[in-house]
Amino acid sequence: MSVQHEQRAILVARSSLPPLDEYVDEIRSIWQTHWLTNMGQKHAQLESDLRSYLGVNGIALFVNGHLALECVLEAMQLEGEVITTPFTFASTTHAIVRKGLAPVFADVRADDYTMDPSGLEALITPRTCAILPVHVYGNLCDVDAIQEVADRHGLVVIYDAAHAFGVTRDGVSSAAFGDASMFSFHATKVFNTIEGGAVCFCDPSLKERLDQWKNFGITGLESVEYVGGNAKMNEFSAAMGICNLRHLDAEIARRRLVAERYWERLEAARGLRLCLPGPRVHHNYAYLPVVFEDDYGASRDQARDALARQHIYSRKYFYPLTSDFECYRGRFDSRETPVARWVAERVLALPIYADLALEDVDRICDILLGLGRGSA
Ligand code: T4K
């Protein structure tokens, strides 16, 4: 029996769904219009709803976050080197490489695992065109310091904000930082459209290019101006997004209760490093990363295995570093990002989702506390 089908299993994530009747009501009109995809009415409505929710003007929807990222890299006509971090999902580095750009890896900070701006300047060369930091786990990067370096060197900043939907700092949405931000609306995310993604951007001229690129570069009935791809969000996904957005605040509030229970139970444990939101930040509680330090008393993998024996499936988000992937062997040296390497070897993402029972959180914490050396 696969992990997905084990009745008692607790997985690292669990998709949120709107009430079935609400979704059925939302898609009913599709049976009149027979309009299933190619930027239909649901697509237009979701874009408009997201513009209001995020407080941004520039947005383009995509079939997934990865193609959204590839598309914005291409639409910005970038060439050369892109400074990014290797402590991320495969998508970030792959998008850079697949667009013919060269990733240059900056290290991350030891407290929130986002790009360390203090090392940035030393990585800039005449070929550097952009900085692509990741708001990993929904933790906002040091956007002010990164922007300062980018402005000083005339570089574009594109955020991989796949994890950061719904996060704000001093009331400003994560969508508002840098030149552009990519969001993922994958089934495992705080806000999902089944599969889906978006790019939010400042330069209004990008809108036409992004929309045309995701539809084969077609610019008119008889004209095709770019070698575009197909990355359009369909109407059923857009309808799911319209429904899920109505429930997003409640979703984040429930996730917060789960996260706070973990932090309350684990904060005194020796050798367990938690990752709490900063004071100016309204977080989305997308992930629950825990770092197993050397004085915990067991390794990260032993903790993962102890949970798995009780049918609780945590995940090593993110191990290995993307710079250590087989497909990049010989191209990068992860010893140049020692903090990222240290974290990747010790981090475990614990289960978190809106309807995870607090008793289950307690059970997970009991297992981890039983394995470690007790209180700090
Ligand atoms: N940048 C970053 C930093 C990202 O993390 C991601 C995606 C992207 C870019 C690219 O965005 P997208 O192109 O995906 O929109 C999952 C997700 O597939 C992926 O979207 C996500 N990051 C990554 C961190 O996690 P896997 O390989 O771990 O997925 P999987 O299938 O093992 O699912 C994890 C758990 O989620 C399962 O144990 C159960 C639960 N689940 C999964 C699915 C598919 C559900 O509850 N419902 C579901 O439908 O990558």
Coordinates of C-alpha atoms and ligand atoms in Angstrom, one line a residue:
M1 CA 0.0 0.0 0.0
S2 CA 1.5 3.4 -1.0
V3 CA 2.0 6.1 1.6
Q4 CA -0.8 8.2 0.1
H5 CA -3.3 5.4 0.7
E6 CA -2.3 4.3 4.2
Q7 CA -5.4 5.2 6.3
R8 CA -3.5 6.3 9.4
A9 CA -0.7 8.1 7.6
I10 CA 0.0 11.8 8.3
L11 CA 1.8 13.3 5.3
V12 CA 3.9 16.4 5.2
A13 CA 1.1 18.4 3.4
R14 CA -2.5 18.0 2.7
S15 CA -4.4 19.9 0.0
S16 CA -7.1 22.2 1.2
L17 CA -10.4 22.0 -0.7
P18 CA -13.4 24.4 -0.6
P19 CA -16.8 22.9 0.2
L20 CA -17.8 20.7 -2.7
D21 CA -21.0 22.5 -3.4
E22 CA -19.2 25.8 -3.6
Y23 CA -16.9 24.5 -6.2
V24 CA -19.7 22.9 -8.2
D25 CA -21.6 26.2 -8.1
E26 CA -18.5 27.9 -9.4
I27 CA -17.9 25.6 -12.3
R28 CA -21.6 25.3 -13.3
S29 CA -21.5 28.1 -15.8
I30 CA -18.8 26.3 -17.7
W31 CA -21.5 23.8 -18.8
Q32 CA -23.2 26.7 -20.5
T33 CA -20.2 28.4 -22.1
H34 CA -18.2 25.2 -23.0
W35 CA -15.2 27.5 -22.4
L36 CA -12.6 25.3 -20.7
T37 CA -9.3 27.1 -21.1
N38 CA -7.3 29.8 -23.0
M39 CA -7.9 32.8 -20.7
G40 CA -11.7 32.5 -20.2
Q41 CA -14.0 34.2 -17.7
K42 CA -12.8 32.3 -14.6
H43 CA -9.2 33.2 -15.5
A44 CA -10.1 36.8 -15.8
Q45 CA -12.0 36.8 -12.5
L46 CA -9.2 35.1 -10.6
E47 CA -6.7 37.6 -11.9
S48 CA -8.9 40.4 -10.7
D49 CA -9.5 38.8 -7.3
L50 CA -5.8 38.3 -6.8
R51 CA -5.0 41.8 -7.8
S52 CA -7.3 43.0 -5.0
Y53 CA -6.1 40.4 -2.5
L54 CA -2.4 41.1 -3.1
G55 CA -2.8 44.9 -3.7
V56 CA -0.8 44.8 -7.0
N57 CA -1.6 45.8 -10.5
G58 CA 0.6 43.5 -12.5
I59 CA -0.3 39.8 -12.5
A60 CA -0.3 37.0 -15.0
L61 CA -1.6 33.5 -14.2
F62 CA 0.2 30.3 -15.3
V63 CA -0.4 26.6 -15.4
N64 CA 2.2 26.2 -12.6
G65 CA 4.8 28.2 -10.7
H66 CA 7.8 26.6 -12.5
L67 CA 6.7 27.8 -16.0
A68 CA 5.8 31.1 -14.6
L69 CA 9.4 31.5 -13.4
E70 CA 10.8 30.4 -16.8
C71 CA 8.5 32.7 -18.5
V72 CA 9.4 35.8 -16.5
L73 CA 13.1 35.1 -17.0
E74 CA 12.6 35.0 -20.7
A75 CA 10.2 38.0 -20.8
M76 CA 12.8 40.1 -19.1
Q77 CA 15.3 39.2 -21.8
L78 CA 18.0 38.3 -19.3
E79 CA 21.4 37.1 -20.4
G80 CA 24.4 36.0 -18.3
E81 CA 24.6 35.1 -14.6
V82 CA 21.8 35.0 -12.0
I83 CA 22.7 35.1 -8.3
T84 CA 20.5 32.7 -6.4
T85 CA 20.6 30.2 -3.5
P86 CA 20.9 26.4 -3.7
F87 CA 18.6 25.8 -0.6
T88 CA 15.4 25.5 -2.6
F89 CA 13.2 23.2 -4.7
A90 CA 14.7 22.0 -8.0
S91 CA 12.5 24.4 -9.9
T92 CA 14.5 27.6 -9.0
T93 CA 17.8 26.5 -10.3
H94 CA 16.3 24.5 -13.2
A95 CA 14.4 27.5 -14.5
I96 CA 17.6 29.6 -14.6
V97 CA 19.5 26.8 -16.4
R98 CA 16.7 26.0 -18.8
K99 CA 16.6 29.6 -19.9
G100 CA 20.2 29.5 -20.9
L101 CA 21.4 31.5 -17.8
A102 CA 24.2 30.6 -15.4
P103 CA 23.3 30.2 -11.7
V104 CA 25.8 31.7 -9.2
F105 CA 25.1 30.5 -5.7
A106 CA 25.0 32.8 -2.7
D107 CA 24.9 31.3 0.8
V108 CA 21.8 31.6 3.1
R109 CA 21.4 33.0 6.6
A110 CA 21.5 30.6 9.5
D111 CA 18.3 31.9 11.1
D112 CA 15.7 32.0 8.3
Y113 CA 17.5 30.1 5.4
T114 CA 17.0 33.0 2.9
M115 CA 19.7 34.6 0.8
D116 CA 22.5 36.2 2.9
P117 CA 22.8 39.7 1.4
S118 CA 26.2 40.3 3.0
G119 CA 27.9 37.9 0.5
L120 CA 26.1 39.2 -2.6
E121 CA 28.5 42.0 -3.7
A122 CA 31.4 39.6 -3.9
L123 CA 29.5 37.4 -6.4
I124 CA 28.7 40.2 -8.9
T125 CA 30.7 40.1 -12.2
P126 CA 30.2 42.0 -15.4
R127 CA 28.0 39.2 -16.6
T128 CA 25.6 39.4 -13.7
C129 CA 22.1 40.4 -14.8
A130 CA 19.8 39.5 -12.0
I131 CA 19.3 38.3 -8.4
L132 CA 16.8 35.5 -7.8
P133 CA 16.3 35.0 -4.1
V134 CA 13.8 32.5 -2.5
H135 CA 11.3 33.4 0.3
V136 CA 11.9 29.9 1.5
Y137 CA 9.2 28.4 3.8
G138 CA 7.4 31.7 3.4
N139 CA 10.2 33.5 5.3
L140 CA 10.7 36.9 3.6
C141 CA 14.2 37.6 2.4
D142 CA 16.0 40.8 3.6
V143 CA 14.3 42.6 0.7
D144 CA 15.7 46.0 1.6
A145 CA 19.4 44.9 1.6
I146 CA 19.0 42.9 -1.6
Q147 CA 17.3 45.8 -3.3
E148 CA 20.1 48.1 -2.2
V149 CA 22.7 45.9 -3.8
A150 CA 20.6 45.5 -7.0
D151 CA 20.1 49.2 -7.3
R152 CA 23.8 49.9 -6.8
H153 CA 24.7 47.5 -9.7
G154 CA 21.7 48.0 -12.0
L155 CA 20.4 44.4 -11.5
V156 CA 16.9 43.0 -11.9
V157 CA 15.4 41.3 -8.8
I158 CA 13.0 38.4 -9.3
Y159 CA 11.7 36.6 -6.2
D160 CA 10.9 32.9 -6.1
A161 CA 7.9 33.5 -3.8
A162 CA 6.5 30.0 -4.4
H163 CA 6.1 29.6 -0.6
A164 CA 5.1 33.2 0.3
F165 CA 1.6 33.6 -0.9
G166 CA -0.4 35.5 1.8
V167 CA 2.7 36.8 3.6
T168 CA 3.0 40.5 4.3
R169 CA 5.5 42.8 6.0
D170 CA 4.1 45.9 7.7
G171 CA 0.9 45.2 5.6
V172 CA 2.8 45.1 2.3
S173 CA 2.3 42.0 0.3
S174 CA 5.2 39.7 -0.6
A175 CA 4.1 40.3 -4.2
A176 CA 5.3 43.9 -4.0
F177 CA 9.1 43.4 -3.6
G178 CA 11.7 43.5 -6.4
D179 CA 10.8 43.7 -10.1
A180 CA 8.8 40.5 -10.1
S181 CA 7.7 37.6 -7.9
M182 CA 6.7 34.1 -8.9
F183 CA 4.0 32.3 -6.8
S184 CA 3.1 28.6 -6.9
F185 CA -0.5 27.6 -6.5
H186 CA 0.4 23.8 -6.4
A187 CA -1.9 21.5 -4.6
T188 CA 0.5 21.4 -1.6
K189 CA 0.5 25.2 -1.2
V190 CA -1.3 27.5 1.3
F191 CA -3.4 28.7 -1.6
N192 CA -3.9 26.2 -4.5
T193 CA -5.5 26.1 -7.9
I194 CA -4.8 22.3 -8.1
E195 CA -1.7 23.2 -10.3
G196 CA -1.0 26.8 -11.0
G197 CA 1.1 29.8 -10.5
A198 CA 1.5 33.5 -11.1
V199 CA 4.0 36.2 -11.8
C200 CA 3.4 39.6 -10.2
F201 CA 5.4 42.5 -11.6
C202 CA 6.0 46.2 -11.6
D203 CA 6.6 47.1 -15.3
P204 CA 3.1 47.1 -16.9
S205 CA 4.6 46.4 -20.4
L206 CA 5.4 42.9 -19.1
K207 CA 1.8 41.9 -19.0
E208 CA 1.3 41.5 -22.7
R209 CA 4.6 39.7 -23.2
L210 CA 3.9 37.2 -20.4
D211 CA 0.3 36.5 -21.6
Q212 CA 1.5 36.1 -25.2
W213 CA 4.4 33.8 -24.2
K214 CA 2.2 31.5 -22.3
N215 CA 0.1 31.1 -25.4
F216 CA 2.8 30.1 -28.0
G217 CA 3.8 33.7 -28.6
I218 CA 0.6 34.3 -30.6
T219 CA 0.0 38.0 -30.9
G220 CA -3.0 38.0 -33.3
L221 CA -5.2 35.7 -35.3
E222 CA -2.5 35.5 -38.0
S223 CA 0.6 36.6 -36.2
V224 CA 3.1 34.8 -33.9
E225 CA 5.8 37.1 -32.7
Y226 CA 7.7 35.0 -30.1
V227 CA 8.8 31.4 -29.7
G228 CA 6.5 31.0 -26.8
G229 CA 5.3 28.0 -24.9
N230 CA 2.0 26.7 -23.6
A231 CA 1.5 27.6 -19.9
K232 CA -2.1 28.7 -19.6
M233 CA -4.2 28.1 -16.5
N234 CA -7.4 26.3 -17.3
E235 CA -10.9 27.4 -16.2
F236 CA -11.3 24.5 -13.6
S237 CA -8.1 25.5 -11.9
A238 CA -9.1 29.2 -11.9
A239 CA -12.5 28.3 -10.4
M240 CA -10.7 26.3 -7.6
G241 CA -8.6 29.4 -7.0
I242 CA -11.7 31.7 -6.9
C243 CA -13.2 29.4 -4.2
N244 CA -10.0 28.8 -2.2
L245 CA -9.2 32.5 -2.1
R246 CA -12.5 33.1 -0.2
H247 CA -11.2 30.7 2.5
L248 CA -7.6 31.8 2.6
D249 CA -7.7 33.9 5.8
A250 CA -9.3 31.0 7.7
E251 CA -6.8 28.6 6.2
I252 CA -3.9 30.7 7.4
A253 CA -5.4 31.2 10.8
R254 CA -5.8 27.4 11.3
R255 CA -2.2 26.8 10.1
R256 CA -1.1 29.4 12.7
L257 CA -2.7 27.4 15.5
V258 CA -0.9 24.3 14.3
A259 CA 2.5 26.1 14.0
E260 CA 2.1 27.7 17.4
R261 CA 1.4 24.3 19.0
Y262 CA 4.6 22.9 17.5
W263 CA 6.6 25.9 18.7
E264 CA 5.2 25.8 22.2
R265 CA 5.9 22.1 22.6
L266 CA 9.4 22.2 21.0
E267 CA 10.8 25.5 22.0
A268 CA 12.6 24.2 25.1
A269 CA 14.0 21.1 23.5
R270 CA 17.8 20.9 23.4
G271 CA 19.3 20.9 19.9
L272 CA 16.1 21.7 18.0
R273 CA 16.3 24.9 16.0
L274 CA 12.9 26.3 15.2
C275 CA 12.2 29.0 12.6
L276 CA 9.8 31.7 14.0
P277 CA 8.4 34.6 11.9
G278 CA 9.9 38.0 12.3
P279 CA 8.1 40.8 14.3
R280 CA 6.9 42.9 11.3
V281 CA 5.7 39.8 9.4
H282 CA 2.2 38.3 8.9
H283 CA 3.3 34.8 8.1
N284 CA 1.4 32.1 6.1
Y285 CA 2.7 29.1 8.1
A286 CA 3.4 27.2 4.9
Y287 CA 6.0 24.8 6.2
L288 CA 7.3 23.7 9.7
P289 CA 11.0 23.3 9.4
V290 CA 13.1 22.0 12.3
V291 CA 16.9 21.8 12.3
F292 CA 18.4 19.0 14.3
E293 CA 21.6 20.4 15.8
D294 CA 24.5 18.2 17.0
D295 CA 23.4 18.3 20.7
Y296 CA 19.9 17.0 20.0
G297 CA 20.9 13.5 20.6
A298 CA 19.8 11.9 17.3
S299 CA 20.3 12.7 13.7
R300 CA 17.8 14.3 11.4
D301 CA 17.5 11.0 9.5
Q302 CA 16.9 9.1 12.8
A303 CA 14.1 11.6 13.6
R304 CA 12.6 11.1 10.2
D305 CA 12.7 7.3 10.6
A306 CA 11.2 7.4 14.1
L307 CA 8.3 9.4 12.8
A308 CA 7.9 7.1 9.8
R309 CA 7.6 4.1 12.0
Q310 CA 4.4 5.8 13.4
H311 CA 3.2 6.5 9.8
I312 CA 4.1 10.1 10.0
Y313 CA 5.9 11.3 6.9
S314 CA 8.1 14.4 7.2
R315 CA 10.2 15.5 4.3
K316 CA 13.8 16.8 3.7
Y317 CA 12.8 20.1 2.2
F318 CA 15.5 20.9 1.0
Y319 CA 18.1 18.2 0.7
P320 CA 20.2 17.8 -1.4
L321 CA 21.1 21.4 -2.3
T322 CA 20.3 22.0 -5.9
S323 CA 24.1 22.6 -6.5
D324 CA 24.6 19.0 -5.5
F325 CA 22.1 17.5 -7.9
E326 CA 23.4 14.7 -10.2
C327 CA 22.4 16.7 -13.3
Y328 CA 24.8 19.5 -12.2
R329 CA 27.7 17.3 -11.1
G330 CA 31.0 19.0 -11.6
R331 CA 29.5 22.4 -12.3
F332 CA 29.2 23.8 -8.7
D333 CA 30.9 23.3 -5.3
S334 CA 28.5 23.3 -2.4
R335 CA 31.4 23.9 0.0
E336 CA 31.1 27.5 -1.2
T337 CA 27.7 27.8 0.6
P338 CA 28.6 26.3 3.9
V339 CA 25.5 27.5 5.8
A340 CA 23.1 26.2 3.2
R341 CA 25.0 22.9 3.3
W342 CA 24.9 22.7 7.1
V343 CA 21.1 23.4 7.1
A344 CA 20.3 20.9 4.2
E345 CA 22.0 18.1 6.2
R346 CA 20.0 18.8 9.3
V347 CA 16.6 20.2 8.3
L348 CA 13.3 18.3 8.3
A349 CA 9.9 19.7 7.3
L350 CA 7.3 18.4 9.7
P351 CA 3.6 17.9 8.7
I352 CA 1.6 21.0 8.6
Y353 CA -1.8 21.7 7.1
A354 CA -5.0 23.5 8.1
D355 CA -6.9 20.5 9.5
L356 CA -4.0 18.8 11.2
A357 CA -5.4 17.9 14.6
L358 CA -3.5 19.4 17.6
E359 CA -3.5 15.9 19.1
D360 CA -1.5 14.7 16.1
V361 CA 0.9 17.7 16.6
D362 CA 1.3 16.6 20.2
R363 CA 2.0 13.0 19.1
I364 CA 4.7 14.2 16.6
C365 CA 6.3 16.4 19.3
D366 CA 6.2 13.6 21.9
I367 CA 8.2 11.4 19.4
L368 CA 10.7 14.1 18.8
L369 CA 11.1 15.0 22.5
G370 CA 11.4 11.3 23.4
L371 CA 14.2 10.9 20.9
G372 CA 16.2 14.0 22.0
R373 CA 18.2 14.8 25.2
G374 CA 15.5 16.8 26.8
S375 CA 15.3 20.5 27.7
A376 CA 18.0 23.0 26.8
Ligands
T4K1 N1 10.1 27.2 -6.3 C1 10.0 26.6 -5.0 C2 10.8 27.2 -3.9 C3 9.1 25.6 -4.8 O1 9.0 25.0 -3.6 C4 8.3 25.1 -5.9 C5 7.4 23.9 -5.7 C6 8.4 25.7 -7.2 C7 9.3 26.8 -7.3 C8 7.7 25.3 -8.4 O2 6.3 25.5 -8.2 P1 5.2 24.5 -9.0 O3 5.7 24.5 -10.5 O4 5.2 23.2 -8.3 O5 3.9 25.3 -8.9 C9 6.0 19.4 -3.8 C10 5.3 20.2 -4.8 O6 4.9 19.4 -6.0 C11 6.0 21.4 -5.3 O7 5.0 22.3 -5.9 C12 6.7 22.2 -4.2 N2 7.5 23.3 -4.6 C13 7.5 21.2 -3.4 C14 8.2 21.9 -2.2 O8 6.7 20.2 -2.9 P2 7.0 17.0 -3.9 O9 7.8 16.3 -4.9 O10 7.5 17.0 -2.5 O11 5.5 16.6 -3.9 P3 4.7 15.3 -3.4 O12 3.9 14.8 -4.6 O13 5.7 14.4 -2.8 O14 3.7 15.9 -2.3 C15 4.1 16.2 -1.0 C16 3.0 15.9 -0.1 O15 1.9 16.7 -0.4 C17 2.5 14.5 -0.2 O16 3.2 13.7 0.7 C18 1.0 14.6 0.1 C19 0.6 16.0 -0.1 N3 -0.2 16.1 -1.3 C20 0.4 16.0 -2.6 C21 -0.4 16.2 -3.7 C22 0.2 16.0 -5.1 C23 -1.6 16.4 -1.2 O17 -2.1 16.5 -0.1 N4 -2.3 16.5 -2.3 C24 -1.8 16.4 -3.6 O18 -2.5 16.6 -4.6 O19 6.9 18.5 -4.4

